[in-house]
């Protein structure tokens, strides 16, 4: 039994269209991941700058520094930015 040429061509065309849609979806997903990574990096930079500014304004004790670092970690874990 042979498959008609039109059926074979239609199958390959549909497969190529599905593949193109999947690639477009992957590009969108990877774009979103990259944007989220950049956003997270920017949040970390802002938090670090904020911590440096606080530390430069006064001389905190080691316990205060540890407390501030822990507070920033908790904010990131909760998504408080």
Tab-separated table of C-alpha atoms in Angstrom:
chain	number	residue	atom	x	y	z
A	1	UNK	CA	0.000	0.000	0.000
A	2	UNK	CA	1.360	3.410	-0.922
A	3	UNK	CA	0.404	6.713	0.628
A	4	UNK	CA	-0.780	9.315	-1.872
A	5	UNK	CA	1.741	12.102	-2.436
A	6	UNK	CA	-0.758	14.798	-1.344
A	7	UNK	CA	-1.328	13.000	1.974
A	8	UNK	CA	2.394	12.656	2.552
A	9	UNK	CA	2.991	16.331	1.743
A	10	UNK	CA	0.136	17.407	4.018
A	11	UNK	CA	1.570	15.312	6.854
A	12	UNK	CA	5.036	16.852	6.468
A	13	UNK	CA	3.594	20.369	6.192
A	14	UNK	CA	1.556	19.875	9.389
A	15	UNK	CA	4.612	18.450	11.155
A	16	UNK	CA	6.712	21.430	10.101
A	17	UNK	CA	3.998	23.843	11.297
A	18	UNK	CA	3.800	22.074	14.679
A	19	UNK	CA	7.561	22.208	14.989
A	20	UNK	CA	7.581	25.935	14.174
A	21	UNK	CA	4.895	26.573	16.833
A	22	UNK	CA	6.874	24.578	19.401
A	23	UNK	CA	10.054	26.512	18.609
A	24	UNK	CA	8.181	29.811	18.947
A	25	UNK	CA	6.794	28.657	22.306
A	26	UNK	CA	10.282	27.672	23.475
A	27	UNK	CA	11.671	31.052	22.424
A	28	UNK	CA	8.953	32.793	24.472
A	29	UNK	CA	9.647	30.578	27.503
A	30	UNK	CA	13.398	31.150	27.322
A	31	UNK	CA	12.814	34.878	26.838
A	32	UNK	CA	10.673	34.932	29.977
A	33	UNK	CA	13.279	32.977	31.939
A	34	UNK	CA	15.996	35.410	30.846
A	35	UNK	CA	13.854	38.443	31.732
A	36	UNK	CA	13.105	36.946	35.157
A	37	UNK	CA	16.803	36.253	35.738
A	38	UNK	CA	17.692	39.833	34.851
A	39	UNK	CA	14.935	41.114	37.133
A	40	UNK	CA	16.188	38.923	40.003
A	41	UNK	CA	19.772	40.091	39.426
A	42	UNK	CA	18.597	43.707	39.554
A	43	UNK	CA	16.727	43.017	42.811
A	44	UNK	CA	19.859	41.501	44.335
A	45	UNK	CA	21.933	44.493	43.232
A	46	UNK	CA	19.431	46.916	44.779
A	47	UNK	CA	19.334	44.946	48.030
A	48	UNK	CA	23.119	44.850	48.209
A	49	UNK	CA	23.358	48.585	47.501
A	50	UNK	CA	20.777	49.239	50.198
A	51	UNK	CA	22.747	47.157	52.686
A	52	UNK	CA	26.003	48.921	51.795
A	53	UNK	CA	24.366	52.322	52.252
A	54	UNK	CA	23.079	51.341	55.682
A	55	UNK	CA	26.482	50.012	56.698
A	56	UNK	CA	28.241	53.138	55.454
A	57	UNK	CA	25.973	55.439	57.485
A	58	UNK	CA	26.944	53.905	60.791
A	59	UNK	CA	29.095	51.188	62.293
A	60	UNK	CA	26.766	48.342	63.275
A	61	UNK	CA	27.741	45.437	65.475
A	62	UNK	CA	28.338	41.991	63.990
A	63	UNK	CA	24.967	40.871	65.346
A	64	UNK	CA	23.202	43.773	63.621
A	65	UNK	CA	24.913	42.940	60.337
A	66	UNK	CA	23.884	39.283	60.610
A	67	UNK	CA	20.336	40.332	61.468
A	68	UNK	CA	20.174	42.640	58.441
A	69	UNK	CA	21.508	39.959	56.103
A	70	UNK	CA	18.993	37.437	57.463
A	71	UNK	CA	16.162	39.947	56.996
A	72	UNK	CA	17.160	40.470	53.357
A	73	UNK	CA	17.321	36.711	52.777
A	74	UNK	CA	13.832	36.310	54.210
A	75	UNK	CA	12.491	39.098	51.989
A	76	UNK	CA	13.881	37.342	48.913
A	77	UNK	CA	12.509	33.981	50.010
A	78	UNK	CA	9.040	35.478	50.482
A	79	UNK	CA	9.298	37.475	47.268
A	80	UNK	CA	8.989	40.757	49.116
A	81	UNK	CA	10.622	42.820	46.370
